Amino acid sequence: MYGPEFAADPGRVYSYLRRWGPLAPVELAPGVPATLVVGYDAALQVLRDPATFVKDAREWQKGVPADCPVLPMMMYRPNCRNTDGEVHARLRAAVTDSLARIDLNALRGHVERTADTLISGFRGRGAADLVTEYARALPLMVFNELFGCPPDIGDRLVEGMSGIFDTVDAKKANQVLRQAVRDLVALKRREPGADMTSWLMAHPVRLTDEEVMHQVVTLQGAGTEPEQNLIANGLRLLLSDDRFAGDLSGGSLPVEDALDEVLWTDPPLANFAITYPVRDVDFAGVLLPRNQPVVISLAGANTDPSLASDQRVGNRAHLAWSAGPHICPAQGQARLIATVAIEQLLDALPDMELAVPADRLVWRPGPFHRALTGLPVSFPAVSVPEGALVPSAGTAGAVDGRESTGPAVPVAPLVRATARATHVAASDAPRGPWNSLVKWWHGE
Ligand code: HEM
């Protein structure tokens, strides 16, 4: 499950693995054996049996070399992802209660403004890479705001987290990540604010600084990498699939439905929920050795041919958020951010088209994620009317609805004042499939 062949066409690998049944032997990295669960029912059975399949990796990692490329992703950290039972319940309470303090209306507004800022950076050019210039940058900026994180620390957090997902020089990436989060926690001890980091610190379960650091890493990792992939994979689908851009008589599907489809077919975390059997387990005739990773292929399980229906629109029984006690606690926020990010882009650049054929897009290596390297698009260049840019206040709306007392959000210095921009190119030029989608979007 490493190398460019897997990254280019993981679906082919899952189909091949199904010859073994719902569970198949794989290597996560050279010499790192695991079992991959590609059956939907088997995946649920594992995820709902936390007494047998635990998340604590410490026994497994005793036999793993320190330079193993998947170690930083899989190694035990005292966070809610890697713990079990009461310890997990305590950490998860701090995380879910802090997430619950996020005002979704304020979050929506912040995502809108962040999206506008990013779009104004490239819309005059007529071309952009939506991964590097939009899908990657937007969750970073939003989560820097959510965590009260100044730009220099935020950049280092993302640099570290991306390196860990790519499993290239993951050891160095891990060091970068640790130092960045240590700096953030120290900053918030000195200057608490209306942000997730400060809320975690103030939670009644009384997390230690070390525990806060580990929850922040988990939350930041979850909030940037998979979010970027959900936005990018959603845009790729919208830009390349006729069902989402056909004419109205053919029936176009809304952004929410495109996201449902992506969560079934290209979930951002493709193989992620990693568990370790507490003893040798005979699972439907397959021996699962004690402490050897059992990885749920969320993508493989979602595309299990034995699922009764492939009707995906409006069907949210997919496993993209996992299941059981470790199910993603931020589904609402994650969906909202992706939906608003895509809507803002649709609104601003209605004639956008892919600049290369969809099958020439390249996917990043790594067994865990489904992540594009780039998403080049072209569109009629759009100018910003004179005087339409105003200086940003920096704190572009605190996430709990109050003014943030933390450092300024790292938005670019200018935000758009007008709702819509002026098209430089003739707007009645030949229109791509994207345009039909936008017409649908506006109810035309
Ligand atoms: C598109 C975006 C996202 C996807 C696809 C996603 C998916 C997942 C999945 C599959 C898990 C289970 C992991 C496991 O069992 O090892 C998970 C757990 C988690 N997610 Fe998300 N997530 C997303 C966004 C977010 C966001 C925005 C946050 C928070 C800011 C977040 C916070 C967490 C946390 C804390 C856990 C661990 C929960 C636990 O183990 O109790 N996620 N997520």
Tab-separated table of C-alpha atoms and ligand atoms in Angstrom:
chain	number	residue	atom	x	y	z
A	1	MET	CA	0.000	0.000	0.000
A	2	TYR	CA	2.936	2.280	-0.593
A	3	GLY	CA	4.338	3.726	-3.773
A	4	PRO	CA	2.783	5.451	-6.765
A	5	GLU	CA	0.914	2.404	-8.147
A	6	PHE	CA	-1.301	2.176	-5.084
A	7	ALA	CA	-1.764	5.953	-5.013
A	8	ALA	CA	-2.714	6.027	-8.723
A	9	ASP	CA	-5.467	3.416	-8.498
A	10	PRO	CA	-6.275	2.151	-5.008
A	11	GLY	CA	-9.637	0.819	-6.231
A	12	ARG	CA	-7.807	-1.757	-8.346
A	13	VAL	CA	-5.850	-2.861	-5.280
A	14	TYR	CA	-9.009	-3.188	-3.150
A	15	SER	CA	-10.641	-5.299	-5.889
A	16	TYR	CA	-7.579	-7.512	-6.037
A	17	LEU	CA	-7.501	-7.861	-2.251
A	18	ARG	CA	-11.134	-9.017	-2.209
A	19	ARG	CA	-9.898	-12.381	-3.544
A	20	TRP	CA	-8.959	-13.062	0.081
A	21	GLY	CA	-12.450	-12.116	1.285
A	22	PRO	CA	-13.342	-9.172	3.561
A	23	LEU	CA	-9.901	-9.189	5.191
A	24	ALA	CA	-6.628	-9.332	3.288
A	25	PRO	CA	-2.905	-9.344	4.134
A	26	VAL	CA	-1.065	-6.139	3.154
A	27	GLU	CA	2.139	-4.228	3.832
A	28	LEU	CA	1.702	-0.623	4.998
A	29	ALA	CA	5.391	0.043	4.304
A	30	PRO	CA	8.156	-2.357	3.326
A	31	GLY	CA	8.315	-5.015	6.051
A	32	VAL	CA	5.300	-3.669	7.983
A	33	PRO	CA	2.577	-6.333	7.760
A	34	ALA	CA	-1.071	-5.590	8.508
A	35	THR	CA	-4.537	-6.848	7.723
A	36	LEU	CA	-6.727	-4.580	5.622
A	37	VAL	CA	-10.484	-4.838	6.134
A	38	VAL	CA	-12.178	-4.214	2.779
A	39	GLY	CA	-15.621	-5.651	3.670
A	40	TYR	CA	-18.276	-3.272	5.004
A	41	ASP	CA	-19.840	-5.654	7.564
A	42	ALA	CA	-16.434	-6.847	8.761
A	43	ALA	CA	-15.322	-3.220	9.163
A	44	LEU	CA	-18.329	-2.432	11.362
A	45	GLN	CA	-17.758	-5.577	13.385
A	46	VAL	CA	-14.167	-4.549	14.151
A	47	LEU	CA	-14.992	-0.897	14.837
A	48	ARG	CA	-17.808	-1.850	17.216
A	49	ASP	CA	-15.684	-4.252	19.244
A	50	PRO	CA	-13.248	-1.901	21.031
A	51	ALA	CA	-12.580	-4.496	23.770
A	52	THR	CA	-10.944	-6.846	21.229
A	53	PHE	CA	-9.583	-4.309	18.719
A	54	VAL	CA	-7.846	-1.563	20.674
A	55	LYS	CA	-6.279	1.683	19.437
A	56	ASP	CA	-3.223	1.677	21.704
A	57	ALA	CA	-0.225	0.942	19.437
A	58	ARG	CA	2.438	0.569	22.132
A	59	GLU	CA	2.760	-3.226	21.991
A	60	TRP	CA	2.978	-3.171	18.190
A	61	GLN	CA	5.557	-0.414	17.985
A	62	LYS	CA	8.007	-2.273	20.244
A	63	GLY	CA	8.982	-4.350	17.200
A	64	VAL	CA	9.100	-1.495	14.693
A	65	PRO	CA	12.336	0.285	13.681
A	66	ALA	CA	12.546	3.964	14.634
A	67	ASP	CA	12.859	5.046	10.988
A	68	CYS	CA	9.748	3.165	9.852
A	69	PRO	CA	7.926	5.639	7.556
A	70	VAL	CA	4.454	4.892	8.934
A	71	LEU	CA	5.539	5.064	12.589
A	72	PRO	CA	4.827	8.791	13.132
A	73	MET	CA	1.271	8.281	11.854
A	74	MET	CA	0.631	5.105	13.816
A	75	MET	CA	2.694	5.544	16.984
A	76	TYR	CA	1.008	5.844	20.343
A	77	ARG	CA	0.327	9.359	21.485
A	78	PRO	CA	-1.858	10.114	24.487
A	79	ASN	CA	-4.686	11.466	22.354
A	80	CYS	CA	-8.274	10.405	21.875
A	81	ARG	CA	-7.420	8.581	18.636
A	82	ASN	CA	-4.860	6.258	20.222
A	83	THR	CA	-6.415	5.471	23.594
A	84	ASP	CA	-9.138	3.186	24.848
A	85	GLY	CA	-11.717	2.844	27.598
A	86	GLU	CA	-11.804	5.439	30.362
A	87	VAL	CA	-8.690	7.264	29.206
A	88	HIS	CA	-10.267	7.701	25.781
A	89	ALA	CA	-13.591	8.806	27.288
A	90	ARG	CA	-11.845	11.542	29.304
A	91	LEU	CA	-9.827	12.900	26.377
A	92	ARG	CA	-12.754	12.669	23.999
A	93	ALA	CA	-14.954	14.601	26.436
A	94	ALA	CA	-12.504	17.517	26.342
A	95	VAL	CA	-12.433	17.390	22.536
A	96	THR	CA	-16.178	17.066	21.931
A	97	ASP	CA	-17.063	19.720	24.544
A	98	SER	CA	-14.557	22.154	23.024
A	99	LEU	CA	-15.826	21.435	19.513
A	100	ALA	CA	-19.365	22.073	20.767
A	101	ARG	CA	-18.366	25.618	21.757
A	102	ILE	CA	-17.729	26.522	18.126
A	103	ASP	CA	-20.512	28.754	16.855
A	104	LEU	CA	-21.426	27.251	13.476
A	105	ASN	CA	-22.738	30.557	12.139
A	106	ALA	CA	-19.510	32.284	13.062
A	107	LEU	CA	-17.582	29.395	11.508
A	108	ARG	CA	-19.598	29.695	8.278
A	109	GLY	CA	-18.863	33.413	8.115
A	110	HIS	CA	-15.194	32.849	8.733
A	111	VAL	CA	-14.978	30.193	6.011
A	112	GLU	CA	-16.759	32.517	3.581
A	113	ARG	CA	-14.350	35.356	4.275
A	114	THR	CA	-11.330	33.082	4.110
A	115	ALA	CA	-12.557	31.651	0.802
A	116	ASP	CA	-13.065	35.145	-0.616
A	117	THR	CA	-9.581	36.154	0.461
A	118	LEU	CA	-8.019	33.147	-1.258
A	119	ILE	CA	-10.110	33.494	-4.410
A	120	SER	CA	-9.172	37.146	-4.725
A	121	GLY	CA	-5.542	35.993	-4.804
A	122	PHE	CA	-5.955	34.073	-8.069
A	123	ARG	CA	-9.144	35.114	-9.839
A	124	GLY	CA	-7.401	37.847	-11.822
A	125	ARG	CA	-5.044	35.276	-13.304
A	126	GLY	CA	-7.525	33.018	-15.107
A	127	ALA	CA	-5.823	29.910	-13.759
A	128	ALA	CA	-5.077	28.338	-10.387
A	129	ASP	CA	-4.087	25.164	-8.652
A	130	LEU	CA	-7.034	24.544	-6.386
A	131	VAL	CA	-5.085	22.207	-4.124
A	132	THR	CA	-2.200	24.473	-3.184
A	133	GLU	CA	-3.988	27.799	-3.555
A	134	TYR	CA	-7.366	26.893	-2.124
A	135	ALA	CA	-8.141	23.454	-0.682
A	136	ARG	CA	-4.898	23.292	1.261
A	137	ALA	CA	-4.742	26.897	2.346
A	138	LEU	CA	-8.365	27.306	3.429
A	139	PRO	CA	-8.534	24.684	6.207
A	140	LEU	CA	-5.154	25.895	7.438
A	141	MET	CA	-6.405	29.459	7.751
A	142	VAL	CA	-9.706	28.356	9.278
A	143	PHE	CA	-8.033	26.096	11.804
A	144	ASN	CA	-5.437	28.672	12.711
A	145	GLU	CA	-8.401	30.812	13.661
A	146	LEU	CA	-10.125	27.978	15.517
A	147	PHE	CA	-7.003	27.239	17.547
A	148	GLY	CA	-5.918	30.860	18.040
A	149	CYS	CA	-2.746	30.004	16.178
A	150	PRO	CA	-0.403	32.677	14.797
A	151	PRO	CA	0.742	32.183	11.184
A	152	ASP	CA	4.306	31.049	11.837
A	153	ILE	CA	3.195	28.286	14.190
A	154	GLY	CA	0.321	27.339	11.869
A	155	ASP	CA	2.637	26.916	8.897
A	156	ARG	CA	4.944	24.660	10.869
A	157	LEU	CA	2.013	22.566	12.105
A	158	VAL	CA	0.876	21.944	8.565
A	159	GLU	CA	4.385	21.297	7.253
A	160	GLY	CA	4.826	18.638	9.941
A	161	MET	CA	1.403	17.075	9.435
A	162	SER	CA	1.726	16.868	5.614
A	163	GLY	CA	5.107	15.173	5.967
A	164	ILE	CA	3.615	12.558	8.256
A	165	PHE	CA	0.787	11.764	5.816
A	166	ASP	CA	3.196	11.557	2.865
A	167	THR	CA	5.461	9.244	4.893
A	168	VAL	CA	8.502	10.932	3.284
A	169	ASP	CA	11.070	11.974	5.925
A	170	ALA	CA	8.331	11.504	8.483
A	171	LYS	CA	10.805	11.619	11.375
A	172	LYS	CA	11.776	15.206	10.581
A	173	ALA	CA	8.114	16.085	10.022
A	174	ASN	CA	7.309	14.737	13.467
A	175	GLN	CA	9.951	16.981	15.048
A	176	VAL	CA	8.640	20.049	13.233
A	177	LEU	CA	5.129	19.230	14.408
A	178	ARG	CA	6.140	18.724	18.056
A	179	GLN	CA	7.991	22.002	18.321
A	180	ALA	CA	5.174	23.945	16.672
A	181	VAL	CA	2.506	22.607	18.985
A	182	ARG	CA	4.726	23.114	22.047
A	183	ASP	CA	5.061	26.774	21.049
A	184	LEU	CA	1.288	27.090	20.645
A	185	VAL	CA	0.498	25.623	24.064
A	186	ALA	CA	3.094	27.868	25.721
A	187	LEU	CA	1.554	30.878	23.972
A	188	LYS	CA	-1.963	29.988	25.156
A	189	ARG	CA	-0.807	29.497	28.741
A	190	ARG	CA	0.433	33.088	28.620
A	191	GLU	CA	-2.435	34.488	26.559
A	192	PRO	CA	-5.617	32.382	26.611
A	193	GLY	CA	-8.280	33.355	24.095
A	194	ALA	CA	-11.676	32.355	22.687
A	195	ASP	CA	-10.239	29.408	20.785
A	196	MET	CA	-10.083	25.606	20.822
A	197	THR	CA	-6.590	25.444	22.350
A	198	SER	CA	-7.631	27.600	25.295
A	199	TRP	CA	-10.940	25.718	25.712
A	200	LEU	CA	-9.106	22.399	25.846
A	201	MET	CA	-6.803	23.833	28.524
A	202	ALA	CA	-9.727	25.125	30.588
A	203	HIS	CA	-11.819	21.922	30.341
A	204	PRO	CA	-12.924	20.400	33.696
A	205	VAL	CA	-11.088	17.124	32.963
A	206	ARG	CA	-7.924	19.197	33.548
A	207	LEU	CA	-5.651	18.090	30.719
A	208	THR	CA	-1.914	18.437	31.290
A	209	ASP	CA	0.035	20.581	28.818
A	210	GLU	CA	1.378	17.385	27.271
A	211	GLU	CA	-2.186	16.103	26.830
A	212	VAL	CA	-3.310	19.420	25.340
A	213	MET	CA	-0.414	19.230	22.880
A	214	HIS	CA	-1.441	15.782	21.761
A	215	GLN	CA	-5.109	16.687	21.342
A	216	VAL	CA	-4.120	19.783	19.343
A	217	VAL	CA	-1.938	17.696	17.027
A	218	THR	CA	-4.808	15.262	16.485
A	219	LEU	CA	-7.321	18.001	15.911
A	220	GLN	CA	-5.042	20.038	13.685
A	221	GLY	CA	-4.090	16.966	11.651
A	222	ALA	CA	-7.716	15.947	11.301
A	223	GLY	CA	-8.779	19.492	10.597
A	224	THR	CA	-6.346	20.287	7.804
A	225	GLU	CA	-5.263	17.194	5.853
A	226	PRO	CA	-8.583	15.363	5.430
A	227	GLU	CA	-10.457	18.628	5.102
A	228	GLN	CA	-8.187	19.653	2.238
A	229	ASN	CA	-8.810	16.302	0.609
A	230	LEU	CA	-12.571	16.528	1.006
A	231	ILE	CA	-12.604	19.951	-0.636
A	232	ALA	CA	-10.221	18.928	-3.440
A	233	ASN	CA	-11.857	15.563	-4.113
A	234	GLY	CA	-15.267	17.222	-4.077
A	235	LEU	CA	-14.138	19.865	-6.572
A	236	ARG	CA	-12.556	17.213	-8.782
A	237	LEU	CA	-15.845	15.312	-8.882
A	238	LEU	CA	-17.879	18.442	-9.571
A	239	LEU	CA	-15.533	19.488	-12.366
A	240	SER	CA	-15.274	16.115	-14.046
A	241	ASP	CA	-18.525	14.215	-13.624
A	242	ASP	CA	-21.450	14.946	-15.931
A	243	ARG	CA	-23.988	13.958	-13.291
A	244	PHE	CA	-22.993	17.026	-11.346
A	245	ALA	CA	-22.787	19.367	-14.274
A	246	GLY	CA	-25.390	18.130	-16.734
A	247	ASP	CA	-28.198	20.341	-17.914
A	248	LEU	CA	-31.221	20.829	-15.744
A	249	SER	CA	-33.376	18.391	-17.666
A	250	GLY	CA	-30.683	15.789	-17.020
A	251	GLY	CA	-30.869	16.722	-13.362
A	252	SER	CA	-27.853	18.253	-11.673
A	253	LEU	CA	-26.950	17.314	-8.139
A	254	PRO	CA	-26.126	19.734	-5.365
A	255	VAL	CA	-22.791	20.228	-3.645
A	256	GLU	CA	-23.933	18.354	-0.541
A	257	ASP	CA	-24.690	15.339	-2.717
A	258	ALA	CA	-21.313	15.592	-4.420
A	259	LEU	CA	-19.731	15.495	-0.969
A	260	ASP	CA	-21.773	12.415	-0.059
A	261	GLU	CA	-20.538	10.759	-3.240
A	262	VAL	CA	-16.907	11.611	-2.452
A	263	LEU	CA	-17.300	10.359	1.117
A	264	TRP	CA	-18.390	7.015	-0.383
A	265	THR	CA	-15.938	6.687	-3.251
A	266	ASP	CA	-12.879	8.798	-2.380
A	267	PRO	CA	-13.006	9.339	1.381
A	268	PRO	CA	-10.211	11.722	2.461
A	269	LEU	CA	-8.928	9.195	4.962
A	270	ALA	CA	-9.020	6.078	2.800
A	271	ASN	CA	-7.406	3.559	5.164
A	272	PHE	CA	-7.276	4.999	8.565
A	273	ALA	CA	-9.070	3.505	11.537
A	274	ILE	CA	-6.155	1.395	12.803
A	275	THR	CA	-6.692	-1.175	15.541
A	276	TYR	CA	-4.634	-3.878	17.271
A	277	PRO	CA	-6.158	-7.208	18.398
A	278	VAL	CA	-5.536	-7.762	22.111
A	279	ARG	CA	-5.092	-11.515	21.420
A	280	ASP	CA	-4.884	-13.801	18.414
A	281	VAL	CA	-8.342	-13.596	16.881
A	282	ASP	CA	-10.027	-16.007	14.502
A	283	PHE	CA	-12.109	-13.634	12.410
A	284	ALA	CA	-14.305	-15.467	9.885
A	285	GLY	CA	-11.573	-18.062	9.374
A	286	VAL	CA	-8.730	-15.508	9.159
A	287	LEU	CA	-6.113	-15.441	11.914
A	288	LEU	CA	-5.498	-11.912	13.124
A	289	PRO	CA	-2.250	-12.040	15.110
A	290	ARG	CA	-2.148	-10.282	18.463
A	291	ASN	CA	-0.827	-6.685	18.209
A	292	GLN	CA	-0.528	-6.737	14.408
A	293	PRO	CA	-2.368	-3.762	12.847
A	294	VAL	CA	-5.869	-4.331	11.541
A	295	VAL	CA	-6.552	-1.321	9.323
A	296	ILE	CA	-10.062	-0.469	8.220
A	297	SER	CA	-10.155	0.464	4.577
A	298	LEU	CA	-12.880	3.079	4.805
A	299	ALA	CA	-12.681	3.385	1.010
A	300	GLY	CA	-12.648	-0.386	0.465
A	301	ALA	CA	-15.549	-0.995	2.849
A	302	ASN	CA	-17.574	1.799	1.238
A	303	THR	CA	-17.145	0.222	-2.202
A	304	ASP	CA	-17.766	-3.339	-1.013
A	305	PRO	CA	-19.665	-4.920	-3.948
A	306	SER	CA	-21.883	-6.814	-1.500
A	307	LEU	CA	-23.555	-3.568	-0.400
A	308	ALA	CA	-27.151	-3.903	-1.495
A	309	SER	CA	-27.334	-0.568	-3.306
A	310	ASP	CA	-24.890	1.780	-4.928
A	311	GLN	CA	-27.379	4.608	-4.429
A	312	ARG	CA	-25.162	7.186	-2.754
A	313	VAL	CA	-26.968	10.464	-3.015
A	314	GLY	CA	-28.586	11.238	0.339
A	315	ASN	CA	-27.237	7.985	1.760
A	316	ARG	CA	-24.845	8.679	4.624
A	317	ALA	CA	-24.202	5.117	5.781
A	318	HIS	CA	-20.648	5.360	4.460
A	319	LEU	CA	-17.700	4.854	6.804
A	320	ALA	CA	-15.747	7.974	5.824
A	321	TRP	CA	-16.061	9.225	9.414
A	322	SER	CA	-15.385	5.711	10.750
A	323	ALA	CA	-17.795	4.173	13.320
A	324	GLY	CA	-17.896	3.050	16.941
A	325	PRO	CA	-16.430	4.944	19.898
A	326	HIS	CA	-13.770	6.667	17.754
A	327	ILE	CA	-16.138	8.002	15.090
A	328	CYS	CA	-15.068	11.472	13.974
A	329	PRO	CA	-16.442	13.957	16.497
A	330	ALA	CA	-16.252	16.884	14.056
A	331	GLN	CA	-18.413	15.695	11.177
A	332	GLY	CA	-20.711	18.711	11.312
A	333	GLN	CA	-17.886	21.228	11.302
A	334	ALA	CA	-15.954	19.305	8.636
A	335	ARG	CA	-18.944	19.124	6.282
A	336	LEU	CA	-19.807	22.760	6.836
A	337	ILE	CA	-16.290	23.928	6.019
A	338	ALA	CA	-16.106	21.852	2.830
A	339	THR	CA	-19.596	22.827	1.667
A	340	VAL	CA	-19.067	26.540	2.195
A	341	ALA	CA	-15.586	26.424	0.623
A	342	ILE	CA	-16.979	24.828	-2.531
A	343	GLU	CA	-20.050	27.065	-2.668
A	344	GLN	CA	-17.960	30.228	-2.414
A	345	LEU	CA	-15.774	29.084	-5.281
A	346	LEU	CA	-18.795	28.175	-7.439
A	347	ASP	CA	-20.239	31.551	-6.772
A	348	ALA	CA	-17.091	33.489	-7.580
A	349	LEU	CA	-15.817	31.600	-10.643
A	350	PRO	CA	-18.803	30.154	-12.457
A	351	ASP	CA	-16.975	29.237	-15.677
A	352	MET	CA	-14.188	27.231	-14.123
A	353	GLU	CA	-12.934	24.103	-15.903
A	354	LEU	CA	-10.278	21.502	-15.248
A	355	ALA	CA	-7.064	22.449	-17.054
A	356	VAL	CA	-6.044	18.808	-17.550
A	357	PRO	CA	-8.115	15.664	-18.124
A	358	ALA	CA	-9.317	14.222	-14.804
A	359	ASP	CA	-7.495	10.932	-15.417
A	360	ARG	CA	-4.172	12.793	-15.634
A	361	LEU	CA	-4.447	14.175	-12.117
A	362	VAL	CA	-1.787	12.792	-9.766
A	363	TRP	CA	-2.416	11.428	-6.269
A	364	ARG	CA	-0.023	11.761	-3.341
A	365	PRO	CA	1.650	8.585	-2.081
A	366	GLY	CA	0.893	7.060	1.307
A	367	PRO	CA	-1.401	4.269	2.469
A	368	PHE	CA	-3.680	6.402	4.613
A	369	HIS	CA	-5.114	9.246	2.581
A	370	ARG	CA	-6.733	9.941	-0.800
A	371	ALA	CA	-5.076	13.208	-1.711
A	372	LEU	CA	-4.417	14.988	-5.001
A	373	THR	CA	-1.039	16.633	-5.628
A	374	GLY	CA	-2.735	19.382	-7.607
A	375	LEU	CA	-6.014	20.402	-9.240
A	376	PRO	CA	-5.210	22.841	-12.071
A	377	VAL	CA	-8.172	24.823	-13.360
A	378	SER	CA	-8.757	27.646	-15.795
A	379	PHE	CA	-11.496	30.270	-15.904
A	380	PRO	CA	-12.120	33.674	-17.435
A	381	ALA	CA	-9.935	36.113	-15.521
A	382	VAL	CA	-11.952	38.310	-13.182
A	383	SER	CA	-10.964	41.797	-12.103
A	384	VAL	CA	-11.789	43.354	-8.778
A	385	PRO	CA	-13.538	46.731	-9.050
A	386	GLU	CA	-11.482	49.730	-7.940
A	387	GLY	CA	-11.977	50.375	-4.236
A	388	ALA	CA	-13.572	47.004	-3.582
A	389	LEU	CA	-10.743	45.828	-1.396
A	390	VAL	CA	-10.649	46.864	2.195
A	391	PRO	CA	-8.048	46.201	4.856
A	392	SER	CA	-8.772	43.140	6.942
A	393	ALA	CA	-9.328	43.605	10.659
A	394	GLY	CA	-7.134	40.561	11.124
A	395	THR	CA	-9.552	38.829	13.446
A	396	ALA	CA	-12.075	38.010	10.759
A	397	GLY	CA	-14.741	36.905	13.231
A	398	ALA	CA	-13.950	34.775	16.257
A	399	VAL	CA	-15.254	31.239	16.104
A	400	ASP	CA	-17.394	31.414	19.202
A	401	GLY	CA	-19.177	34.499	17.952
A	402	ARG	CA	-17.215	36.838	20.249
A	403	GLU	CA	-14.187	38.863	19.351
A	404	SER	CA	-11.037	36.786	19.571
A	405	THR	CA	-8.551	37.906	22.173
A	406	GLY	CA	-5.868	35.750	20.560
A	407	PRO	CA	-3.464	36.728	17.822
A	408	ALA	CA	-4.794	37.998	14.512
A	409	VAL	CA	-6.032	35.353	12.088
A	410	PRO	CA	-3.464	34.959	9.314
A	411	VAL	CA	-5.723	36.078	6.514
A	412	ALA	CA	-4.190	37.987	3.648
A	413	PRO	CA	-4.262	41.726	4.272
A	414	LEU	CA	-7.165	42.378	1.936
A	415	VAL	CA	-10.693	41.003	1.875
A	416	ARG	CA	-13.351	41.545	-0.721
A	417	ALA	CA	-15.999	44.112	0.113
A	418	THR	CA	-18.419	43.370	-2.714
A	419	ALA	CA	-20.343	40.150	-3.033
A	420	ARG	CA	-19.549	39.514	-6.663
A	421	ALA	CA	-16.715	40.494	-8.954
A	422	THR	CA	-16.756	41.867	-12.476
A	423	HIS	CA	-15.943	39.477	-15.299
A	424	VAL	CA	-13.175	40.629	-17.573
A	425	ALA	CA	-13.812	37.950	-20.157
A	426	ALA	CA	-17.165	37.885	-21.923
A	427	SER	CA	-19.518	35.993	-19.670
A	428	ASP	CA	-21.455	34.732	-22.693
A	429	ALA	CA	-18.365	32.934	-23.980
A	430	PRO	CA	-18.792	29.172	-24.581
A	431	ARG	CA	-19.758	27.717	-21.257
A	432	GLY	CA	-18.350	24.570	-19.759
A	433	PRO	CA	-20.200	21.936	-17.768
A	434	TRP	CA	-19.241	23.849	-14.631
A	435	ASN	CA	-21.552	26.603	-15.688
A	436	SER	CA	-24.607	24.366	-15.658
A	437	LEU	CA	-23.804	23.503	-12.118
A	438	VAL	CA	-23.585	27.126	-11.174
A	439	LYS	CA	-26.866	27.868	-12.948
A	440	TRP	CA	-28.430	25.101	-10.942
A	441	TRP	CA	-26.844	26.563	-7.845
A	442	HIS	CA	-28.511	29.894	-8.445
A	443	GLY	CA	-31.834	28.190	-9.072
A	444	GLU	CA	-31.844	29.103	-12.771
B	1	HEM	C1	-13.098	15.882	5.869
B	1	HEM	C2	-12.685	15.953	7.050
B	1	HEM	C3	-12.581	14.803	8.036
B	1	HEM	C4	-12.625	13.448	7.863
B	1	HEM	C5	-12.808	12.691	6.571
B	1	HEM	C6	-12.469	12.836	9.152
B	1	HEM	C7	-12.471	11.473	9.403
B	1	HEM	C8	-12.197	10.893	10.610
B	1	HEM	C9	-12.056	9.478	10.841
B	1	HEM	C10	-12.177	8.411	9.797
B	1	HEM	C11	-11.769	9.302	12.143
B	1	HEM	C12	-11.552	7.954	12.859
B	1	HEM	C13	-10.083	7.759	13.073
B	1	HEM	C14	-9.725	6.502	13.815
B	1	HEM	O1	-10.600	5.728	14.203
B	1	HEM	O2	-8.514	6.278	13.996
B	1	HEM	C15	-11.722	10.605	12.737
B	1	HEM	C16	-11.461	10.812	14.050
B	1	HEM	C17	-11.287	12.033	14.548
B	1	HEM	N1	-11.535	13.240	13.935
B	1	HEM	FE1	-12.134	13.536	12.053
B	1	HEM	N2	-12.349	13.817	10.082
B	1	HEM	C18	-12.410	15.029	9.423
B	1	HEM	C19	-12.354	16.269	9.976
B	1	HEM	C20	-12.137	16.488	11.280
B	1	HEM	C21	-12.065	17.779	11.878
B	1	HEM	C22	-12.318	19.098	11.138
B	1	HEM	C23	-11.750	17.590	13.171
B	1	HEM	C24	-11.563	18.587	14.256
B	1	HEM	C25	-11.251	19.812	14.144
B	1	HEM	C26	-11.672	16.168	13.404
B	1	HEM	C27	-11.362	15.576	14.606
B	1	HEM	C28	-11.247	14.226	14.822
B	1	HEM	C29	-10.816	13.621	16.077
B	1	HEM	C30	-10.413	14.341	17.334
B	1	HEM	C31	-10.851	12.243	15.900
B	1	HEM	C32	-10.484	11.176	16.939
B	1	HEM	C33	-11.742	10.776	17.695
B	1	HEM	C34	-11.507	9.613	18.634
B	1	HEM	O3	-10.644	8.765	18.404
B	1	HEM	O4	-12.238	9.546	19.642
B	1	HEM	N3	-11.933	15.531	12.248
B	1	HEM	N4	-11.996	11.561	11.779
